[in-house]
Short mmCIF file of C-alpha atoms and ligand atoms in Angstrom, two decimals:
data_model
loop_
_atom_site.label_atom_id
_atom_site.label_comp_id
_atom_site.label_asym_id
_atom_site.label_seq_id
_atom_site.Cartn_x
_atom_site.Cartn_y
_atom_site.Cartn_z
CA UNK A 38 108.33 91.77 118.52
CA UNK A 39 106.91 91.83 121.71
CA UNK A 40 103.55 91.89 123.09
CA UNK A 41 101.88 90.04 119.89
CA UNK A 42 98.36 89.23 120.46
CA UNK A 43 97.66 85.86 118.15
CA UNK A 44 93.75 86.02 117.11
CA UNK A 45 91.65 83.10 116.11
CA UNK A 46 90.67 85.18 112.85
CA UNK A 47 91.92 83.77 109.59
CA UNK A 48 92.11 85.58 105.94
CA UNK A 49 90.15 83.99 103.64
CA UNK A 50 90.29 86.25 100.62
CA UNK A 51 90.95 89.23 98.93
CA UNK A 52 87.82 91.99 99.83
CA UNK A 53 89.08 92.84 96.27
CA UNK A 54 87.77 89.55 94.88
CA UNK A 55 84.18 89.55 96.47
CA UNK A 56 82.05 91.46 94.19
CA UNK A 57 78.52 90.88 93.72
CA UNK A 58 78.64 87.63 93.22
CA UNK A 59 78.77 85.04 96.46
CA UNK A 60 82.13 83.58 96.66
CA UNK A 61 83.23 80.37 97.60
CA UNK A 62 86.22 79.52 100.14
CA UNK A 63 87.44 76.18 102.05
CA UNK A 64 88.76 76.57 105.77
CA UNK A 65 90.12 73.00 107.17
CA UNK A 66 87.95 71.40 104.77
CA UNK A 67 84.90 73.66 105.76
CA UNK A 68 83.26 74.47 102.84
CA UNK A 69 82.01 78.46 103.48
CA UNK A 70 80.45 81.04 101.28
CA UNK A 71 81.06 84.68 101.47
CA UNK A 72 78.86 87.46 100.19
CA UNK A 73 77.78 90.99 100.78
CA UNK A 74 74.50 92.56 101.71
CA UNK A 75 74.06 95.98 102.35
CA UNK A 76 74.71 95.87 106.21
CA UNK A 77 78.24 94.16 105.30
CA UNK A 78 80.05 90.76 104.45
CA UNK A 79 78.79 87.44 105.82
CA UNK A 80 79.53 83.92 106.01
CA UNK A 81 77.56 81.00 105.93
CA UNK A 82 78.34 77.34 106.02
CA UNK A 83 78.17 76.81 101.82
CA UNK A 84 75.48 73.99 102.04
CA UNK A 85 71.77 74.36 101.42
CA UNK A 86 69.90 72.50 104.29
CA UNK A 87 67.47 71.38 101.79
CA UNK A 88 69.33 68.77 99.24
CA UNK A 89 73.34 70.46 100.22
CA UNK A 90 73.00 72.30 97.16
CA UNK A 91 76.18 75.17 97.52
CA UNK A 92 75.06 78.03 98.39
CA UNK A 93 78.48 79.78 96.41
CA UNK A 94 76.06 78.71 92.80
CA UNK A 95 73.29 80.62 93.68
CA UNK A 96 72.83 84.76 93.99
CA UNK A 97 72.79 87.89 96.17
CA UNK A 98 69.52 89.42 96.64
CA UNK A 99 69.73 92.42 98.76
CA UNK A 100 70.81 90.84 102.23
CA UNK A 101 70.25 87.26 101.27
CA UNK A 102 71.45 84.53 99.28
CA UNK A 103 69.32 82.11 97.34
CA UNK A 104 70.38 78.81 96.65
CA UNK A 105 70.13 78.39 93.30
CA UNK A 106 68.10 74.58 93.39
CA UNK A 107 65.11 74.89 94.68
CA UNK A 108 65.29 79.19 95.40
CA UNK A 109 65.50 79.05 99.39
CA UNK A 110 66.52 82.47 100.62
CA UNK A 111 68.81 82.65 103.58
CA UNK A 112 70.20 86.01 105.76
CA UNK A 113 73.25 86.81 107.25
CA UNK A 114 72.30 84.87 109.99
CA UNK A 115 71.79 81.80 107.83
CA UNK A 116 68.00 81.64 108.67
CA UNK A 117 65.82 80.45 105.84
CA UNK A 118 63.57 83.29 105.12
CA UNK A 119 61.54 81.83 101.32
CA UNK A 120 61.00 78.91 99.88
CA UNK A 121 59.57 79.43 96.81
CA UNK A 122 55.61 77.58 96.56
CA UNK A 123 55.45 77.07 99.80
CA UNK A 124 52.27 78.28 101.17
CA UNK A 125 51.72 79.72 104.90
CA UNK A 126 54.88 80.00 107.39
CA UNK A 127 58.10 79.32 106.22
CA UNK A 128 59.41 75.95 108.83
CA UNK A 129 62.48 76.91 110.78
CA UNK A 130 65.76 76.27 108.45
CA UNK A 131 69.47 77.07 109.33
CA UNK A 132 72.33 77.39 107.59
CA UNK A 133 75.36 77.82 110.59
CA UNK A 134 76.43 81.28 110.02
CA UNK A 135 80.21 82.36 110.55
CA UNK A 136 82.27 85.59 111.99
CA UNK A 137 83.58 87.60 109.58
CA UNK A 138 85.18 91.04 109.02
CA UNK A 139 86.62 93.20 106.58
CA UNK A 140 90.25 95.02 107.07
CA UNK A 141 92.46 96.68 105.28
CA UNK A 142 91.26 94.50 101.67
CA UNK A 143 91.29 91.33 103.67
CA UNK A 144 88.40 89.59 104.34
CA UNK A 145 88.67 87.03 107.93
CA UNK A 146 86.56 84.94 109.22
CA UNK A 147 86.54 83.26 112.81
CA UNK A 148 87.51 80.03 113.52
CA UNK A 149 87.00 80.35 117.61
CA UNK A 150 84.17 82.43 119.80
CA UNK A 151 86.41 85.74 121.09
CA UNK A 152 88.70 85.87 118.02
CA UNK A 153 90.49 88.75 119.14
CA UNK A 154 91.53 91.46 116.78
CA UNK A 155 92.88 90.37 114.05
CA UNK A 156 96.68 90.97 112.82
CA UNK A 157 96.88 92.37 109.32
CA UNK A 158 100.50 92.67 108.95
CA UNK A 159 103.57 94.46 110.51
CA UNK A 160 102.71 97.92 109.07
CA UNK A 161 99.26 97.92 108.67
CA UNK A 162 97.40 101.26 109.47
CA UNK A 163 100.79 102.90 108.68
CA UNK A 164 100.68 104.86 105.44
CA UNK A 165 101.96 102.33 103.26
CA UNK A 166 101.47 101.40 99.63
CA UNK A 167 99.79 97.35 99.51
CA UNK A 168 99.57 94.90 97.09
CA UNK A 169 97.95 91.90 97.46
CA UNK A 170 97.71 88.23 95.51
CA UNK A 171 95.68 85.20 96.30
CA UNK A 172 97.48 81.25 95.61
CA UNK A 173 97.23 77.85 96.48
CA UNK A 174 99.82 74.93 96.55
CA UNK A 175 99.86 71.09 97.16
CA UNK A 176 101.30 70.68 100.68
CA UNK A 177 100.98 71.12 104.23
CA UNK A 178 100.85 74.37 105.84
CA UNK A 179 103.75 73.84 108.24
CA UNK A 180 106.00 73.26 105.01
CA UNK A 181 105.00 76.32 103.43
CA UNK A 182 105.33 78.09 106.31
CA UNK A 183 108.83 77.01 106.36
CA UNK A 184 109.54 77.76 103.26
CA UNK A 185 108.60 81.57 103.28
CA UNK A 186 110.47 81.81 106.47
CA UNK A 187 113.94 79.30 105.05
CA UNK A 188 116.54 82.22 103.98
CA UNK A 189 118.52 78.88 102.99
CA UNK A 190 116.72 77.95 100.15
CA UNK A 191 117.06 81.12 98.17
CA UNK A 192 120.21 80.55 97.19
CA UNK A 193 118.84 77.86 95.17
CA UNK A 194 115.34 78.29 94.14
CA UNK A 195 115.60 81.98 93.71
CA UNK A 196 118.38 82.25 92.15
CA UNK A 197 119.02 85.85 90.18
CA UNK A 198 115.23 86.80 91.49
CA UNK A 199 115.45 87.11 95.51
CA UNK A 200 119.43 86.66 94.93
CA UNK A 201 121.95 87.77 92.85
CA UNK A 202 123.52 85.25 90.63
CA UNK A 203 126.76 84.81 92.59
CA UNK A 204 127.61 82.71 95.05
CA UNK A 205 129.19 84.44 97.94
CA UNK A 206 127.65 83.78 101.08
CA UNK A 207 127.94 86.16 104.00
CA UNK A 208 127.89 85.18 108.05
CA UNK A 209 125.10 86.24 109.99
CA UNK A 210 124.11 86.03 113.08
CA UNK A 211 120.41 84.45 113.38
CA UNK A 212 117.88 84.97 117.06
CA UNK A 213 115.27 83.24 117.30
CA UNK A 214 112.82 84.36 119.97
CA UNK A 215 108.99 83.56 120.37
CA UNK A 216 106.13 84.18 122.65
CA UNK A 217 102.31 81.91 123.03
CA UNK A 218 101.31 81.73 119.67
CA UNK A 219 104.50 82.88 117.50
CA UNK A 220 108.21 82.75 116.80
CA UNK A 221 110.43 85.10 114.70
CA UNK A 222 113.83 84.74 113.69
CA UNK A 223 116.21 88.02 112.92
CA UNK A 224 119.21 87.78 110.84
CA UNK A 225 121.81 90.37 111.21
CA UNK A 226 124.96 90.72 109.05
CA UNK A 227 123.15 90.39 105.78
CA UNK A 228 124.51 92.97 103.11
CA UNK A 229 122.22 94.43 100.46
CA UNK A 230 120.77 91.52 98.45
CA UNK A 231 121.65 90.98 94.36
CA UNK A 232 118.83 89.86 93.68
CA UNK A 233 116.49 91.97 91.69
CA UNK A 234 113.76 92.27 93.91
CA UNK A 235 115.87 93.56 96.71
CA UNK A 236 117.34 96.04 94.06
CA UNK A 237 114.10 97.13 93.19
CA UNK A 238 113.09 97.43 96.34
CA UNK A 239 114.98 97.59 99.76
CA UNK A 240 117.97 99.88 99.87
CA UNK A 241 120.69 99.57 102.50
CA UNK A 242 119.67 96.24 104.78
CA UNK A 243 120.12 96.52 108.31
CA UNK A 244 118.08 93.15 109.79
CA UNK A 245 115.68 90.99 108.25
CA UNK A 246 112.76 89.50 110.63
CA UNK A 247 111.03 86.22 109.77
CA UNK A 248 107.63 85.30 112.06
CA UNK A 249 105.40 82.94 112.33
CA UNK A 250 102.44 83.77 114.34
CA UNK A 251 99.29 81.29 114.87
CA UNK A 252 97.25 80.00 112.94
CA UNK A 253 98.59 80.73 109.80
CA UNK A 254 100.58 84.41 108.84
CA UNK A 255 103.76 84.29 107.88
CA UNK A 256 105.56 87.61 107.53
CA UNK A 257 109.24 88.89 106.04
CA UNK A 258 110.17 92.49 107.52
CA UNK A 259 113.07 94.06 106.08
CA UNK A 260 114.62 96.94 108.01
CA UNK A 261 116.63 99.75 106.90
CA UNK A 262 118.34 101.76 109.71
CA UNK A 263 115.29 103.96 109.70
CA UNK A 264 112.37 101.45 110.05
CA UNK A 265 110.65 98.64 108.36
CA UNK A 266 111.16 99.20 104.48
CA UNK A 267 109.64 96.07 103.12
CA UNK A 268 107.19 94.05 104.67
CA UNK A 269 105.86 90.61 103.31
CA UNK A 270 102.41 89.18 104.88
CA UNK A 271 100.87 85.66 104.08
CA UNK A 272 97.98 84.30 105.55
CA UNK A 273 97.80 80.96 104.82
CA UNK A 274 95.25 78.37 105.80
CA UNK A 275 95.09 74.55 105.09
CA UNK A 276 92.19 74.73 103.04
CA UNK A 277 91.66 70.99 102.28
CA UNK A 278 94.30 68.04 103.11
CA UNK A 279 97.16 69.03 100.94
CA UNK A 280 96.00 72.26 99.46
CA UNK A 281 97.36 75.31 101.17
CA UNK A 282 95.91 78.44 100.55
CA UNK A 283 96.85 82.12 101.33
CA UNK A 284 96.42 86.07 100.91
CA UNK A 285 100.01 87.28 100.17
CA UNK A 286 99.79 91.13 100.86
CA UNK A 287 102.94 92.80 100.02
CA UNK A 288 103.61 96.24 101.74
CA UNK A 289 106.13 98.83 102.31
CA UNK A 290 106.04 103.21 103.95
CA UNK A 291 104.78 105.33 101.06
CA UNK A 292 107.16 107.87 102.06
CA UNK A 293 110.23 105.90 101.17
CA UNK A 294 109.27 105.90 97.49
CA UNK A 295 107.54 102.77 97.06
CA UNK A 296 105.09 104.25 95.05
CA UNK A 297 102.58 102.09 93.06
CA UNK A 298 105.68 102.28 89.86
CA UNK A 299 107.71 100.53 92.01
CA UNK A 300 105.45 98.23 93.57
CA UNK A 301 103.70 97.75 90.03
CA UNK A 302 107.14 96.76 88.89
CA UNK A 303 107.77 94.32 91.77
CA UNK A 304 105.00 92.52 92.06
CA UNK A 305 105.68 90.28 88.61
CA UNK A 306 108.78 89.49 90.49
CA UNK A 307 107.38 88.78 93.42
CA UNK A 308 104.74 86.33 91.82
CA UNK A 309 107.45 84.69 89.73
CA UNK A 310 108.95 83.79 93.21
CA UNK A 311 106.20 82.69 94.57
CA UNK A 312 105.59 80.26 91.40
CA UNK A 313 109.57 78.89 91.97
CA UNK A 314 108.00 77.72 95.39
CA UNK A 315 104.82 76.65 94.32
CA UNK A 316 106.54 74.42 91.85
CA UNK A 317 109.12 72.97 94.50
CA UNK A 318 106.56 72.61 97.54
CA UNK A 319 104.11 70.88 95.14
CA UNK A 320 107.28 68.43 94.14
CA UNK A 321 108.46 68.02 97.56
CA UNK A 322 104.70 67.21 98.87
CA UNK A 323 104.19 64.56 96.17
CA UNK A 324 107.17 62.89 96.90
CA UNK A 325 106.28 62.79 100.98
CA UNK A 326 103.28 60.99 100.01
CA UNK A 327 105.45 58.35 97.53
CA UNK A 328 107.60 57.96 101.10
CA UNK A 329 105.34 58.27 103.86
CA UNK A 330 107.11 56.16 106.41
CA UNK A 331 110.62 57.54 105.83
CA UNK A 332 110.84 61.47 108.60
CA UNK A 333 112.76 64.25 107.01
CA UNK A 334 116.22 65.10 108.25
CA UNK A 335 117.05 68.30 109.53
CA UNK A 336 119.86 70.41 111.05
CA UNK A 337 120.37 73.25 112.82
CA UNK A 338 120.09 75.52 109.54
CA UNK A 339 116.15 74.82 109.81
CA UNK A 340 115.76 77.27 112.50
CA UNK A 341 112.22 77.71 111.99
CA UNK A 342 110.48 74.38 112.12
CA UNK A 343 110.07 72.89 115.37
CA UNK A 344 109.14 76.14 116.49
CA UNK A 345 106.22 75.75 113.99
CA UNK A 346 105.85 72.48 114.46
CA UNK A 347 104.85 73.12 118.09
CA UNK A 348 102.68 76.05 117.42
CA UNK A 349 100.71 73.84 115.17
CA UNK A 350 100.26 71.61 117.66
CA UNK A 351 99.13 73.84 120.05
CA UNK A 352 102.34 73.95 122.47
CA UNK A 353 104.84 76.32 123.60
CA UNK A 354 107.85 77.25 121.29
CA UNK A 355 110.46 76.53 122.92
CA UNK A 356 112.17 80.04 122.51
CA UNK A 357 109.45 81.40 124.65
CA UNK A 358 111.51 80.88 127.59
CA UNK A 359 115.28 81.07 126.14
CA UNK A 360 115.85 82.94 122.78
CA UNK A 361 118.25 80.76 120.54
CA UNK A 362 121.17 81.98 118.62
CA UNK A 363 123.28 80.70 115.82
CA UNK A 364 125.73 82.32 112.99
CA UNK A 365 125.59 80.77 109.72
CA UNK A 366 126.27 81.59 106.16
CA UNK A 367 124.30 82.68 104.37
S1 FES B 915 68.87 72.48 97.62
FE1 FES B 915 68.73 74.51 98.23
S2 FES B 915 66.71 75.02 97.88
FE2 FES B 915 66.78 72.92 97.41
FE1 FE2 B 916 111.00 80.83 98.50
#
């Protein structure tokens, strides 16, 4: 992929799961509350300036939210427009107000001024057929990240659901190349999968792409000889030290027969995988913190990580300037 823009927007929910009803989210520990009025979503810092009653308790009415202690009433904007009893001019109150949009059943929210526009997934505004699921899990984001992106693992934690129940490995070639902001890996040489999602699903495999782009999406793409066939999207976000969160939106062409039958039976097998690494991750993470001073070894297999590491930490991935290649067996 060439030419990716990375935005400063970052999914915070499903548009799906924001109803009436104001709906709470965490964002590096920022506590936010999301609800819609009738010119659109909005975001406000989810603290009442009064006595930091949460904003997320209280109730939409028409393009305000009213905390639901003492009845303040803010807008969009967070200004304080009522407070109930109060006689004559209501004093200047502010709740800090947030960026957020709407796309494609995604609801983002800003983390920068200039966000850019932000990325959706690989075939977004492409006719396809979408599915989406919200989770959490006790770790770090770079782990997870890692995780979705590790074909190594599957072998192992997947076994019979992302792979078949045999044990034949295959050699293929891995590239990893990257740009500002992201890094993606493609593995070539990879027959059709056993497993029974990629029975379900994928057809005749020609490459499978793995990217990480800033701050948070993670993203599968699985290419038949004709174009992208199956495309995996997670936005995940650190929402408080050692809770990761994310928007998992699973999509694929409609005109290649994913219809919502197939997609309806996929997506219990998708979830169950996602569970498998839920329950690892959250394993993994609790033993870091029982072993805090002792690093993790890796090898060459973990293609993905320092690349991550780096865009985490605001630098360069290395692959920016020299693409990396390695065969393994996988
Ligand atoms: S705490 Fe919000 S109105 Fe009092
Ligand atoms: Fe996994």
């Amino acid at each position: 992929m060439s030419g990716l823009t990375v935005s400063k927007w970052v999914a915070v929910a499903r548009a799906a799961s924001l109803g009436r009803r104001p709906l709470a989210v965490t964002l590096d520990g920022l506590p936010l509350v999301l609800f819609r009025t009738p010119e659109g979503i909005r975001a406000l810092t989810d603290r009442c300036p009064h006595r930091s009653a949460p904003l997320s308790g209280g109730r939409v009415v028409g393009a305000q939210i009213e905390c639901p202690y003492h009845g303040w009433r803010f807008d969009g904007g967070g200004r304080c427009r009522a407070m109930p009893g109060l006689i004559g001019e209501v004093p200047r109150a502010l709740v800090p107000a947030h960026e957020v949009i709407e796309r494609d059943g995604l609801v983002f929210v800003a983390t920068a001024k200039d966000p850019g526009t932000p990325y959706v997934g690989a075939l977004s505004g492409r006719g396809t057929v979408s599915l989406r699921l919200e989770n959490r899990v006790t770790s770090t984001l770079a782990e997870v990240a890692e995780n979705i992106l590790d074909a190594t693992h599957t072998h192992f934690t997947h076994r019979g659901v992302l792979r078949g129940l045999s044990p034949r490995r295959y050699t293929v070639e891995v590239t990893v190349t990257g740009g500002d902001g992201w890094v993606e890996a493609s593995y070539v040489g990879e027959p059709r999968q056993e497993g029974l999602v990629s029975r379900l699903l994928e057809g005749e495999r020609a490459v499978s792409i793995g990217r990480f782009i800033s701050p948070g999406i993670v993203e599968l793409e699985f290419r038949g000889p004709d174009g992208p066939r199956l495309v995996t999207t997670f936005h995940l976000r650190q929402a408080e030290t050692d809770t990761v969160r994310g928007v998992a939106v699973l999509s694929g062409p409609s005109r290649l027969g994913l219809g919502y039958l197939k997609a309806a039976l996929f997506f219990p097998l998708f979830r169950l995988a996602v569970e498998q690494d839920q329950r690892i991750l959250s394993a993994a993470h609790a033993r870091r913190l029982q072993f805090p001073d002792i690093r993790q070894m890796s090898t060459p297999l973990d293609v993905m990580r320092p690349h991550i590491d780096a865009i985490l930490a605001g630098r360069r991935p290395s692959v920016a300037d020299a693409p990396a290649r390695l065969v393994m067996s996988l």
